[in-house]
Short mmCIF file of C-alpha atoms in Angstrom, two decimals:
data_model
loop_
_atom_site.label_atom_id
_atom_site.label_comp_id
_atom_site.label_asym_id
_atom_site.label_seq_id
_atom_site.Cartn_x
_atom_site.Cartn_y
_atom_site.Cartn_z
CA MET A 73 -25.40 -55.71 5.63
CA LYS A 74 -28.07 -53.00 5.31
CA THR A 75 -27.40 -51.75 8.82
CA LYS A 76 -23.68 -51.44 8.16
CA LEU A 77 -24.40 -49.52 4.97
CA SER A 78 -26.84 -47.19 6.72
CA ILE A 79 -24.39 -46.57 9.59
CA LEU A 80 -21.64 -45.80 7.07
CA LEU A 81 -23.96 -43.41 5.23
CA VAL A 82 -24.88 -41.60 8.46
CA LEU A 83 -21.19 -41.25 9.39
CA LEU A 84 -20.36 -39.81 5.98
CA VAL A 85 -23.16 -37.26 6.32
CA PHE A 86 -21.89 -36.16 9.76
CA LEU A 87 -18.30 -35.88 8.50
CA ASN A 88 -19.45 -33.83 5.53
CA PHE A 89 -21.25 -31.38 7.83
CA SER A 90 -18.23 -30.98 10.10
CA VAL A 91 -15.89 -30.32 7.14
CA SER A 92 -18.24 -27.72 5.64
CA ALA A 93 -18.56 -26.05 9.05
CA GLN A 94 -14.75 -25.75 9.25
CA GLN A 95 -14.60 -24.27 5.76
CA LYS A 96 -17.17 -21.65 6.66
CA SER A 97 -15.21 -20.69 9.73
CA LYS A 98 -12.04 -20.27 7.59
CA LYS A 99 -13.97 -18.05 5.20
CA GLU A 100 -15.35 -16.05 8.10
CA LEU A 101 -11.86 -15.65 9.58
CA LYS A 102 -10.52 -14.44 6.23
CA ALA A 103 -13.38 -11.94 5.91
CA GLU A 104 -12.73 -10.69 9.45
CA ARG A 105 -9.00 -10.22 8.72
CA GLU A 106 -9.81 -8.30 5.52
CA LEU A 107 -12.29 -6.10 7.37
CA GLN A 108 -9.74 -5.45 10.15
CA LYS A 109 -7.08 -4.49 7.57
CA GLN A 110 -9.56 -2.18 5.84
CA LYS A 111 -10.29 -0.45 9.16
CA GLU A 112 -6.54 -0.04 9.82
CA ILE A 113 -6.01 1.53 6.38
CA GLU A 114 -9.03 3.78 6.87
CA ALA A 115 -7.64 4.97 10.23
CA LEU A 116 -4.25 5.76 8.62
CA ILE A 117 -5.91 7.75 5.83
CA ASP A 118 -8.16 9.61 8.27
CA ALA A 119 -5.12 10.50 10.40
CA LYS A 120 -3.22 11.54 7.25
CA ASP A 121 -0.18 9.76 8.69
CA PHE A 122 1.24 6.69 6.93
CA VAL A 123 4.39 5.21 5.40
CA PHE A 124 4.60 4.11 1.77
CA GLU A 125 7.30 1.45 1.23
CA ALA A 126 8.24 1.12 -2.44
CA GLN A 127 8.77 -2.39 -3.83
CA LYS A 128 8.77 -1.69 -7.59
CA ALA A 129 9.43 1.33 -9.78
CA THR A 130 8.14 1.97 -13.29
CA PRO A 131 9.73 4.92 -15.10
CA THR A 132 7.91 6.58 -17.96
CA GLY A 133 8.39 4.38 -21.02
CA GLY A 134 10.46 1.88 -19.09
CA ARG A 135 10.33 -1.56 -17.56
CA ILE A 136 9.32 -2.50 -14.04
CA ILE A 137 12.31 -2.41 -11.70
CA ASP A 138 12.28 -4.45 -8.48
CA LEU A 139 13.59 -2.47 -5.51
CA ASP A 140 15.30 -3.52 -2.30
CA TYR A 141 12.68 -4.38 0.28
CA LYS A 142 12.19 -1.85 3.12
CA THR A 143 14.84 0.50 1.73
CA TYR A 144 12.87 3.17 -0.13
CA PHE A 145 10.02 5.02 1.53
CA LEU A 146 7.81 8.07 1.70
CA ASN A 147 6.68 9.08 5.21
CA PHE A 148 3.49 11.06 4.71
CA ASN A 149 1.89 13.30 7.30
CA THR A 150 0.51 16.81 7.38
CA VAL A 151 3.37 18.22 9.47
CA LYS A 152 6.38 16.94 7.51
CA THR A 153 6.53 14.58 4.55
CA THR A 154 9.89 12.88 4.03
CA CYS A 155 10.81 11.01 0.86
CA ASP A 156 13.73 8.80 -0.17
CA LEU A 157 12.93 7.06 -3.46
CA PRO A 158 15.17 6.06 -6.36
CA PHE A 159 14.69 7.74 -9.71
CA PHE A 160 15.01 6.08 -13.11
CA GLY A 161 14.19 8.28 -16.05
CA ARG A 162 14.93 11.57 -17.67
CA GLY A 163 16.03 14.56 -15.64
CA PHE A 164 15.53 17.99 -17.16
CA ASN A 165 17.14 20.25 -14.59
CA VAL A 166 18.89 18.20 -11.90
CA GLY A 167 21.79 19.62 -9.93
CA TYR A 168 25.30 18.43 -10.67
CA GLY A 169 26.69 16.02 -8.10
CA THR A 170 23.32 14.91 -6.71
CA ASP A 171 22.67 11.22 -6.17
CA GLY A 172 19.79 11.29 -8.65
CA GLY A 173 17.13 9.98 -6.30
CA ILE A 174 13.94 11.71 -5.24
CA LYS A 175 14.71 13.07 -1.77
CA PHE A 176 12.80 15.85 -0.11
CA GLU A 177 11.22 17.10 3.09
CA GLY A 178 8.27 19.44 3.12
CA VAL A 179 4.73 20.19 4.15
CA PRO A 180 2.03 18.83 1.80
CA ASP A 181 -0.27 21.42 0.21
CA ASN A 182 -3.53 20.99 -1.73
CA LEU A 183 -4.31 17.73 0.09
CA LYS A 184 -7.33 15.90 -1.37
CA ILE A 185 -8.63 12.50 -0.29
CA GLU A 186 -11.24 10.55 -2.23
CA LYS A 187 -12.78 7.23 -1.21
CA ASN A 188 -13.97 4.88 -3.96
CA LYS A 189 -15.51 1.42 -3.82
CA LYS A 190 -12.14 -0.35 -3.85
CA ASN A 191 -9.55 2.23 -2.81
CA TYR A 192 -8.56 5.67 -1.62
CA VAL A 193 -6.94 8.31 -3.80
CA VAL A 194 -4.75 10.78 -1.93
CA LYS A 195 -3.37 13.78 -3.82
CA ALA A 196 -0.89 16.31 -2.47
CA THR A 197 1.81 18.75 -3.58
CA VAL A 198 5.08 19.01 -1.67
CA LYS A 199 7.67 21.72 -2.23
CA GLY A 200 11.21 20.48 -1.76
CA LYS A 201 14.41 22.53 -1.77
CA ASN A 202 14.81 22.70 -5.55
CA ASP A 203 11.63 21.18 -6.95
CA VAL A 204 7.87 20.77 -6.53
CA PHE A 205 6.47 17.23 -6.37
CA ASP A 206 2.89 16.24 -7.17
CA LEU A 207 2.05 12.99 -5.37
CA VAL A 208 -0.91 10.76 -6.22
CA PHE A 209 -1.43 7.69 -4.02
CA THR A 210 -3.88 4.94 -4.89
CA ILE A 211 -4.29 2.96 -1.67
CA PHE A 212 -6.33 -0.24 -1.70
CA PHE A 213 -8.16 -1.51 1.36
CA ASN A 214 -5.69 -4.41 1.81
CA GLY A 215 -2.71 -2.02 2.12
CA ASN A 216 -1.33 -2.43 -1.40
CA SER A 217 -0.63 0.91 -2.99
CA SER A 218 0.75 2.74 -5.99
CA LEU A 219 2.35 6.18 -6.06
CA SER A 220 2.75 8.54 -8.99
CA VAL A 221 5.39 11.27 -8.64
CA ASN A 222 5.43 14.21 -11.05
CA SER A 223 7.94 17.02 -10.74
CA ASN A 224 9.05 20.09 -12.64
CA ASN A 225 12.58 18.85 -13.23
CA ARG A 226 12.10 15.14 -14.00
CA SER A 227 9.89 12.81 -15.97
CA SER A 228 7.03 11.03 -14.20
CA ILE A 229 7.66 7.81 -12.33
CA PHE A 230 5.35 5.26 -10.70
CA TYR A 231 5.99 3.10 -7.66
CA ASP A 232 4.16 0.04 -6.33
CA GLY A 233 4.37 -0.88 -2.68
CA ILE A 234 2.51 -1.12 0.59
CA VAL A 235 1.13 1.38 3.07
CA SER A 236 1.56 0.83 6.79
CA ALA A 237 1.51 2.69 10.06
CA PRO A 238 4.58 4.79 10.83
CA LYS A 239 6.97 3.39 13.38
CA LYS A 240 7.10 5.59 16.44
CA ALA A 241 10.52 6.65 17.71
CA VAL A 242 11.43 5.34 21.13
CA ASN A 243 13.15 7.83 23.42
CA LYS A 244 15.87 6.34 25.61
#
């Protein structure tokens, strides 16, 4: 009886070690994935070339509005920044017959990038056709991001979304 009990005890100890070894490997894999994602985000910020995909919008003094996935974006790079984001809020001087969204193309000026312990802060000013837009990105190491857009002709609006690498056009 004692031998059976001792054998059972030894087996339980071995099983416990193998389970804890598997858990450590899962934790290590998760840490490696997080580090890889952080390096990808860092490379995008260093290249100053990334795409912000908006998932939620928060107008000044308003509620959070869920947006259509992969519909609204801001392609940011130092050559040409293109934006197509919805706008919910107060417009002060918006042209008659416009769709009301924030749409512009331009070259970013006054570009500033700061790295903190948990995120990057990217600030830029882009002059569109009829307005000037101040953009402030807060980009976390996991790719989650928020964007604040201030303009001369509209109230401020905030967007939450993700940052990813731009998709390269394929020439056929």
